[in-house]
PDB file of C-alpha atoms in Angstrom:
ATOM      1  CA  UNK H 471       0.000   0.000   0.000  1.00 81.00           C
ATOM      2  CA  UNK H 472       1.311   3.444  -0.928  1.00 85.00           C
ATOM      3  CA  UNK H 473       2.018   5.502   2.165  1.00 91.00           C
ATOM      4  CA  UNK H 474       3.579   8.808   3.246  1.00 95.00           C
ATOM      5  CA  UNK H 475       4.819   9.525   6.784  1.00 96.00           C
ATOM      6  CA  UNK H 476       6.065  12.907   7.931  1.00 97.00           C
ATOM      7  CA  UNK H 477       8.127  13.649  11.017  1.00 97.00           C
ATOM      8  CA  UNK H 478       8.162  15.327  13.389  1.00 97.00           C
ATOM      9  CA  UNK H 479       4.476  16.234  13.768  1.00 96.00           C
ATOM     10  CA  UNK H 480       5.466  19.582  15.268  1.00 97.00           C
ATOM     11  CA  UNK H 481       8.702  21.521  15.410  1.00 98.00           C
ATOM     12  CA  UNK H 482       9.554  24.663  17.336  1.00 98.00           C
ATOM     13  CA  UNK H 483      12.632  26.623  16.322  1.00 97.00           C
ATOM     14  CA  UNK H 484      14.213  29.875  17.335  1.00 98.00           C
ATOM     15  CA  UNK H 485      14.706  32.386  14.557  1.00 97.00           C
ATOM     16  CA  UNK H 486      17.952  31.509  12.781  1.00 97.00           C
ATOM     17  CA  UNK H 487      18.025  27.912  14.048  1.00 97.00           C
ATOM     18  CA  UNK H 488      18.291  25.652  10.986  1.00 98.00           C
ATOM     19  CA  UNK H 489      16.608  22.244  10.884  1.00 98.00           C
ATOM     20  CA  UNK H 490      15.069  19.611   8.607  1.00 98.00           C
ATOM     21  CA  UNK H 491      11.645  18.058   8.110  1.00 98.00           C
ATOM     22  CA  UNK H 492      11.387  14.445   6.998  1.00 98.00           C
ATOM     23  CA  UNK H 493       9.014  12.741   4.563  1.00 98.00           C
ATOM     24  CA  UNK H 494       9.303   8.957   4.269  1.00 98.00           C
ATOM     25  CA  UNK H 495       7.381   7.190   1.552  1.00 96.00           C
ATOM     26  CA  UNK H 496       6.559   3.759   0.210  1.00 93.00           C
ATOM     27  CA  UNK H 497       5.108   3.775  -3.276  1.00 89.00           C
ATOM     28  CA  UNK H 498       4.967   1.375  -6.176  1.00 85.00           C
ATOM     29  CA  UNK H 499       7.134   3.434  -8.504  1.00 87.00           C
ATOM     30  CA  UNK H 500       7.560   7.118  -7.715  1.00 89.00           C
ATOM     31  CA  UNK H 501       6.363   9.535 -10.389  1.00 89.00           C
ATOM     32  CA  UNK H 502       6.932  12.630  -8.268  1.00 92.00           C
ATOM     33  CA  UNK H 503       7.209  13.956  -4.722  1.00 95.00           C
ATOM     34  CA  UNK H 504       5.630  17.292  -3.867  1.00 96.00           C
ATOM     35  CA  UNK H 505       6.088  19.745  -1.004  1.00 98.00           C
ATOM     36  CA  UNK H 506       3.387  22.210   0.000  1.00 98.00           C
ATOM     37  CA  UNK H 507       3.115  24.964   2.581  1.00 98.00           C
ATOM     38  CA  UNK H 508      -0.207  25.560   4.345  1.00 97.00           C
ATOM     39  CA  UNK H 509      -0.961  28.629   6.453  1.00 97.00           C
ATOM     40  CA  UNK H 510      -3.822  28.499   8.993  1.00 94.00           C
ATOM     41  CA  UNK H 511      -7.204  28.910   7.328  1.00 94.00           C
ATOM     42  CA  UNK H 512      -5.788  28.681   3.802  1.00 96.00           C
ATOM     43  CA  UNK H 513      -5.319  26.099   1.092  1.00 97.00           C
ATOM     44  CA  UNK H 514      -1.984  24.332   0.511  1.00 97.00           C
ATOM     45  CA  UNK H 515       0.484  26.336  -1.562  1.00 97.00           C
ATOM     46  CA  UNK H 516       2.772  24.454  -3.930  1.00 95.00           C
ATOM     47  CA  UNK H 517       6.509  24.683  -3.185  1.00 97.00           C
ATOM     48  CA  UNK H 518       8.524  21.990  -5.012  1.00 94.00           C
ATOM     49  CA  UNK H 519       8.331  18.903  -7.180  1.00 95.00           C
ATOM     50  CA  UNK H 520      11.120  16.302  -7.077  1.00 96.00           C
ATOM     51  CA  UNK H 521      11.198  13.507  -9.620  1.00 92.00           C
ATOM     52  CA  UNK H 522      14.285  11.371  -9.029  1.00 92.00           C
ATOM     53  CA  UNK H 523      16.718  10.411  -6.273  1.00 94.00           C
ATOM     54  CA  UNK H 524      19.513  12.935  -5.915  1.00 96.00           C
ATOM     55  CA  UNK H 525      17.435  15.838  -7.140  1.00 96.00           C
ATOM     56  CA  UNK H 526      17.430  19.081  -5.136  1.00 97.00           C
ATOM     57  CA  UNK H 527      15.292  22.223  -5.372  1.00 97.00           C
ATOM     58  CA  UNK H 528      15.756  25.528  -3.550  1.00 97.00           C
ATOM     59  CA  UNK H 529      13.575  28.527  -2.826  1.00 95.00           C
ATOM     60  CA  UNK H 530      14.765  31.258  -0.485  1.00 95.00           C
ATOM     61  CA  UNK H 531      15.490  29.547   2.872  1.00 97.00           C
ATOM     62  CA  UNK H 532      14.004  26.196   1.803  1.00 98.00           C
ATOM     63  CA  UNK H 533      15.819  23.328   0.132  1.00 98.00           C
ATOM     64  CA  UNK H 534      14.167  20.019  -0.740  1.00 98.00           C
ATOM     65  CA  UNK H 535      16.112  16.833  -1.389  1.00 98.00           C
ATOM     66  CA  UNK H 536      15.076  13.343  -2.465  1.00 97.00           C
ATOM     67  CA  UNK H 537      16.411   9.824  -1.925  1.00 95.00           C
ATOM     68  CA  UNK H 538      14.836   6.508  -2.901  1.00 92.00           C
ATOM     69  CA  UNK H 539      12.994   6.258   0.408  1.00 94.00           C
ATOM     70  CA  UNK H 540      12.601   9.772   1.769  1.00 97.00           C
ATOM     71  CA  UNK H 541      12.685  13.484   1.200  1.00 98.00           C
ATOM     72  CA  UNK H 542      13.974  16.248   3.421  1.00 98.00           C
ATOM     73  CA  UNK H 543      12.902  19.865   3.575  1.00 98.00           C
ATOM     74  CA  UNK H 544      15.841  21.807   4.971  1.00 98.00           C
ATOM     75  CA  UNK H 545      15.115  25.209   6.468  1.00 98.00           C
ATOM     76  CA  UNK H 546      18.152  27.456   6.788  1.00 98.00           C
ATOM     77  CA  UNK H 547      18.109  30.373   9.230  1.00 97.00           C
ATOM     78  CA  UNK H 548      14.299  30.382   9.477  1.00 97.00           C
ATOM     79  CA  UNK H 549      12.278  33.503  10.144  1.00 97.00           C
ATOM     80  CA  UNK H 550       8.913  33.780  11.955  1.00 97.00           C
ATOM     81  CA  UNK H 551       7.162  34.102   8.583  1.00 97.00           C
ATOM     82  CA  UNK H 552       8.268  30.541   7.775  1.00 98.00           C
ATOM     83  CA  UNK H 553       5.848  29.310  10.450  1.00 98.00           C
ATOM     84  CA  UNK H 554       3.281  27.072   8.732  1.00 98.00           C
ATOM     85  CA  UNK H 555       2.336  23.445   8.206  1.00 97.00           C
ATOM     86  CA  UNK H 556       4.455  21.726   5.559  1.00 98.00           C
ATOM     87  CA  UNK H 557       2.827  18.901   3.622  1.00 97.00           C
ATOM     88  CA  UNK H 558       4.506  16.182   1.586  1.00 97.00           C
ATOM     89  CA  UNK H 559       2.720  14.196  -1.124  1.00 95.00           C
ATOM     90  CA  UNK H 560       3.689  11.493  -3.614  1.00 93.00           C
ATOM     91  CA  UNK H 561       2.344  10.378  -6.942  1.00 90.00           C
ATOM     92  CA  UNK H 562       2.832   6.815  -8.142  1.00 85.00           C
ATOM     93  CA  UNK H 563       3.524   5.880 -11.750  1.00 80.00           C
ATOM     94  CA  UNK H 564       0.193   4.087 -11.875  1.00 73.00           C
ATOM     95  CA  UNK H 565      -1.588   7.317 -10.954  1.00 67.00           C
ATOM     96  CA  UNK H 566      -0.056   9.485 -13.646  1.00 61.00           C
ATOM     97  CA  UNK H 567      -3.212   9.315 -15.774  1.00 68.00           C
ATOM     98  CA  UNK H 568      -5.385  10.473 -12.885  1.00 75.00           C
ATOM     99  CA  UNK H 569      -2.943  12.796 -11.141  1.00 79.00           C
ATOM    100  CA  UNK H 570      -3.855  11.388  -7.737  1.00 85.00           C
ATOM    101  CA  UNK H 571      -1.604  12.336  -4.833  1.00 90.00           C
ATOM    102  CA  UNK H 572      -1.095  10.646  -1.468  1.00 92.00           C
ATOM    103  CA  UNK H 573      -0.497  13.141   1.330  1.00 94.00           C
ATOM    104  CA  UNK H 574       1.322  12.841   4.624  1.00 95.00           C
ATOM    105  CA  UNK H 575      -0.197  14.361   7.745  1.00 95.00           C
ATOM    106  CA  UNK H 576       2.153  17.337   7.763  1.00 96.00           C
ATOM    107  CA  UNK H 577       4.700  18.957  10.049  1.00 97.00           C
ATOM    108  CA  UNK H 578       3.653  22.120  11.857  1.00 97.00           C
ATOM    109  CA  UNK H 579       6.601  24.484  12.156  1.00 98.00           C
ATOM    110  CA  UNK H 580       6.685  27.372  14.604  1.00 98.00           C
ATOM    111  CA  UNK H 581       9.587  29.829  14.433  1.00 98.00           C
ATOM    112  CA  UNK H 582       9.916  32.126  17.409  1.00 97.00           C
ATOM    113  CA  UNK H 583      11.626  35.528  17.163  1.00 96.00           C
TER     114      UNK H 583
ATOM    115  CA  UNK W1336      -5.758  34.626 -13.104  1.00 73.00           C
ATOM    116  CA  UNK W1337      -7.809  33.826  -9.995  1.00 81.00           C
ATOM    117  CA  UNK W1338      -6.502  30.230  -9.923  1.00 94.00           C
ATOM    118  CA  UNK W1339      -8.887  27.926  -8.045  1.00 97.00           C
ATOM    119  CA  UNK W1340     -11.908  29.522  -6.412  1.00 97.00           C
ATOM    120  CA  UNK W1341     -14.382  27.944  -3.989  1.00 98.00           C
ATOM    121  CA  UNK W1342     -17.744  29.016  -2.660  1.00 97.00           C
ATOM    122  CA  UNK W1343     -18.924  29.372   0.014  1.00 97.00           C
ATOM    123  CA  UNK W1344     -16.055  29.993   2.441  1.00 97.00           C
ATOM    124  CA  UNK W1345     -18.090  28.997   5.497  1.00 97.00           C
ATOM    125  CA  UNK W1346     -21.301  27.040   5.916  1.00 97.00           C
ATOM    126  CA  UNK W1347     -23.313  25.679   8.830  1.00 97.00           C
ATOM    127  CA  UNK W1348     -25.835  22.933   8.119  1.00 97.00           C
ATOM    128  CA  UNK W1349     -28.234  20.950  10.229  1.00 98.00           C
ATOM    129  CA  UNK W1350     -28.182  17.172  10.058  1.00 98.00           C
ATOM    130  CA  UNK W1351     -30.117  15.995   7.009  1.00 97.00           C
ATOM    131  CA  UNK W1352     -29.813  19.221   5.030  1.00 97.00           C
ATOM    132  CA  UNK W1353     -28.223  19.229   1.597  1.00 97.00           C
ATOM    133  CA  UNK W1354     -25.812  21.606  -0.063  1.00 97.00           C
ATOM    134  CA  UNK W1355     -23.453  21.958  -2.993  1.00 98.00           C
ATOM    135  CA  UNK W1356     -19.894  23.210  -2.768  1.00 98.00           C
ATOM    136  CA  UNK W1357     -18.733  24.995  -5.889  1.00 98.00           C
ATOM    137  CA  UNK W1358     -15.250  24.991  -7.392  1.00 98.00           C
ATOM    138  CA  UNK W1359     -13.917  26.686 -10.507  1.00 98.00           C
ATOM    139  CA  UNK W1360     -10.455  27.030 -12.050  1.00 97.00           C
ATOM    140  CA  UNK W1361      -9.281  29.381 -14.777  1.00 95.00           C
ATOM    141  CA  UNK W1362      -5.979  27.659 -15.606  1.00 93.00           C
ATOM    142  CA  UNK W1363      -7.366  25.387 -18.347  1.00 93.00           C
ATOM    143  CA  UNK W1364      -6.502  22.340 -16.241  1.00 92.00           C
ATOM    144  CA  UNK W1365      -7.811  18.928 -17.215  1.00 91.00           C
ATOM    145  CA  UNK W1366      -8.016  17.260 -13.799  1.00 92.00           C
ATOM    146  CA  UNK W1367      -9.855  18.391 -10.674  1.00 95.00           C
ATOM    147  CA  UNK W1368     -10.133  16.999  -7.161  1.00 96.00           C
ATOM    148  CA  UNK W1369     -12.114  17.288  -3.949  1.00 97.00           C
ATOM    149  CA  UNK W1370     -10.394  16.688  -0.605  1.00 97.00           C
ATOM    150  CA  UNK W1371     -11.423  16.913   2.993  1.00 97.00           C
ATOM    151  CA  UNK W1372      -8.985  17.852   5.752  1.00 97.00           C
ATOM    152  CA  UNK W1373      -9.536  16.804   9.348  1.00 94.00           C
ATOM    153  CA  UNK W1374      -7.190  17.205  12.342  1.00 87.00           C
ATOM    154  CA  UNK W1375      -4.777  14.295  12.522  1.00 81.00           C
ATOM    155  CA  UNK W1376      -6.086  12.767   9.277  1.00 82.00           C
ATOM    156  CA  UNK W1377      -4.342  14.848   6.651  1.00 86.00           C
ATOM    157  CA  UNK W1378      -5.843  15.500   3.230  1.00 94.00           C
ATOM    158  CA  UNK W1379      -8.098  12.691   2.021  1.00 94.00           C
ATOM    159  CA  UNK W1380      -9.382  12.434  -1.521  1.00 94.00           C
ATOM    160  CA  UNK W1381     -13.176  12.321  -1.852  1.00 96.00           C
ATOM    161  CA  UNK W1382     -13.713  12.326  -5.628  1.00 96.00           C
ATOM    162  CA  UNK W1383     -11.754  13.342  -8.664  1.00 95.00           C
ATOM    163  CA  UNK W1384     -12.252  14.083 -12.324  1.00 93.00           C
ATOM    164  CA  UNK W1385      -9.258  13.153 -14.456  1.00 88.00           C
ATOM    165  CA  UNK W1386     -10.776  14.879 -17.480  1.00 87.00           C
ATOM    166  CA  UNK W1387     -13.970  16.624 -18.516  1.00 88.00           C
ATOM    167  CA  UNK W1388     -16.813  14.124 -18.588  1.00 89.00           C
ATOM    168  CA  UNK W1389     -15.294  11.632 -16.152  1.00 92.00           C
ATOM    169  CA  UNK W1390     -15.499  11.295 -12.379  1.00 95.00           C
ATOM    170  CA  UNK W1391     -14.172   8.630 -10.009  1.00 94.00           C
ATOM    171  CA  UNK W1392     -14.284   7.798  -6.328  1.00 95.00           C
ATOM    172  CA  UNK W1393     -11.373   8.567  -4.092  1.00 93.00           C
ATOM    173  CA  UNK W1394     -10.554   7.337  -0.613  1.00 91.00           C
ATOM    174  CA  UNK W1395     -13.673   8.605   1.238  1.00 95.00           C
ATOM    175  CA  UNK W1396     -16.600   8.995  -1.229  1.00 97.00           C
ATOM    176  CA  UNK W1397     -19.506   7.854   0.957  1.00 96.00           C
ATOM    177  CA  UNK W1398     -22.142  10.544   1.482  1.00 96.00           C
ATOM    178  CA  UNK W1399     -20.944  12.684  -1.420  1.00 98.00           C
ATOM    179  CA  UNK W1400     -21.671  13.132  -5.106  1.00 97.00           C
ATOM    180  CA  UNK W1401     -19.855  15.214  -7.711  1.00 98.00           C
ATOM    181  CA  UNK W1402     -20.520  16.829 -11.053  1.00 97.00           C
ATOM    182  CA  UNK W1403     -17.928  17.941 -13.581  1.00 96.00           C
ATOM    183  CA  UNK W1404     -20.074  20.640 -15.139  1.00 89.00           C
ATOM    184  CA  UNK W1405     -17.512  21.636 -17.755  1.00 95.00           C
ATOM    185  CA  UNK W1406     -13.734  21.913 -17.949  1.00 95.00           C
ATOM    186  CA  UNK W1407     -13.698  24.801 -15.463  1.00 96.00           C
ATOM    187  CA  UNK W1408     -16.180  23.688 -12.810  1.00 97.00           C
ATOM    188  CA  UNK W1409     -16.361  20.731 -10.435  1.00 98.00           C
ATOM    189  CA  UNK W1410     -19.023  20.664  -7.719  1.00 98.00           C
ATOM    190  CA  UNK W1411     -19.380  18.516  -4.597  1.00 98.00           C
ATOM    191  CA  UNK W1412     -22.836  17.724  -3.231  1.00 98.00           C
ATOM    192  CA  UNK W1413     -23.842  16.528   0.215  1.00 97.00           C
ATOM    193  CA  UNK W1414     -27.312  15.024  -0.150  1.00 93.00           C
ATOM    194  CA  UNK W1415     -28.044  14.504   3.558  1.00 96.00           C
ATOM    195  CA  UNK W1416     -25.407  16.095   5.754  1.00 97.00           C
ATOM    196  CA  UNK W1417     -24.138  14.274   8.852  1.00 97.00           C
ATOM    197  CA  UNK W1418     -22.005  15.564  11.750  1.00 97.00           C
ATOM    198  CA  UNK W1419     -19.169  13.302  10.510  1.00 97.00           C
ATOM    199  CA  UNK W1420     -18.980  15.516   7.429  1.00 98.00           C
ATOM    200  CA  UNK W1421     -17.891  18.492   9.505  1.00 97.00           C
ATOM    201  CA  UNK W1422     -14.556  19.322   7.927  1.00 98.00           C
ATOM    202  CA  UNK W1423     -12.625  21.714   5.724  1.00 98.00           C
ATOM    203  CA  UNK W1424     -13.098  20.950   2.033  1.00 98.00           C
ATOM    204  CA  UNK W1425     -10.510  21.798  -0.593  1.00 98.00           C
ATOM    205  CA  UNK W1426     -10.778  21.728  -4.334  1.00 98.00           C
ATOM    206  CA  UNK W1427      -7.636  21.315  -6.440  1.00 97.00           C
ATOM    207  CA  UNK W1428      -6.686  21.135 -10.103  1.00 95.00           C
ATOM    208  CA  UNK W1429      -3.734  20.019 -12.198  1.00 91.00           C
ATOM    209  CA  UNK W1430      -2.916  20.184 -15.898  1.00 83.00           C
ATOM    210  CA  UNK W1431      -3.113  16.384 -16.088  1.00 72.00           C
ATOM    211  CA  UNK W1432       0.258  16.204 -17.764  1.00 72.00           C
ATOM    212  CA  UNK W1433       3.794  16.871 -16.494  1.00 69.00           C
ATOM    213  CA  UNK W1434       4.412  18.670 -14.205  1.00 65.00           C
ATOM    214  CA  UNK W1435       1.724  17.100 -12.050  1.00 79.00           C
ATOM    215  CA  UNK W1436       1.547  19.442  -9.080  1.00 89.00           C
ATOM    216  CA  UNK W1437      -1.945  20.282  -7.884  1.00 93.00           C
ATOM    217  CA  UNK W1438      -3.108  23.815  -7.154  1.00 95.00           C
ATOM    218  CA  UNK W1439      -5.549  24.294  -4.306  1.00 97.00           C
ATOM    219  CA  UNK W1440      -8.431  26.621  -3.605  1.00 98.00           C
ATOM    220  CA  UNK W1441      -8.884  28.513  -0.317  1.00 97.00           C
ATOM    221  CA  UNK W1442     -11.236  25.926   1.180  1.00 97.00           C
ATOM    222  CA  UNK W1443     -14.775  25.723   2.558  1.00 97.00           C
ATOM    223  CA  UNK W1444     -15.197  25.269   6.293  1.00 97.00           C
ATOM    224  CA  UNK W1445     -18.357  23.200   6.863  1.00 98.00           C
ATOM    225  CA  UNK W1446     -19.983  22.537  10.208  1.00 97.00           C
ATOM    226  CA  UNK W1447     -22.880  20.087  10.510  1.00 97.00           C
ATOM    227  CA  UNK W1448     -24.844  20.282  13.756  1.00 97.00           C
TER     228      UNK W1448
END
């Protein structure tokens, strides 16, 4: 069964304290892995797509990496405005015609000034 | 471009009442999706439409029906609302071809009493 597990569930950081969020997945052939940011009361906002092991994507203080079993979202020198819930999702090769994604439960990040 | 829009933003229903949640996208995307998001459960797929004229069940379809009205619009109907359907509902769309990331609407917060 295709599955996505994110850890930790919640993370508190001081401003400037770098850390990483983990997304572990089991899927029958990975088509793509997606990272989203979700602010309270809003819909998920797309951040990155990773397609193959070894791939990396960067945006401001965020860097996403991918291995054959997991993905990491590295946050460098975070600021309070980075506080949000970060969601990971995968798409299996068999789902490419439908576009279906399987989501993890998310990591809620709080960055204190 | 407005992206993905949803109406209403908030709704309170009594048990047994019916309602339709509306979703529209202006990105000329082929595929559209309805999710529900509950605390601790993550995003769960209710129904999806891989292309205009087709709809399929997702992970949690019971108690819901959908209509893909045209390429732009995808509605979700609750025929007889139950308290278990209290949730936040998100609509999403994707081009249906690479890249496969989904773009989400702002959500509808539904309470069934």
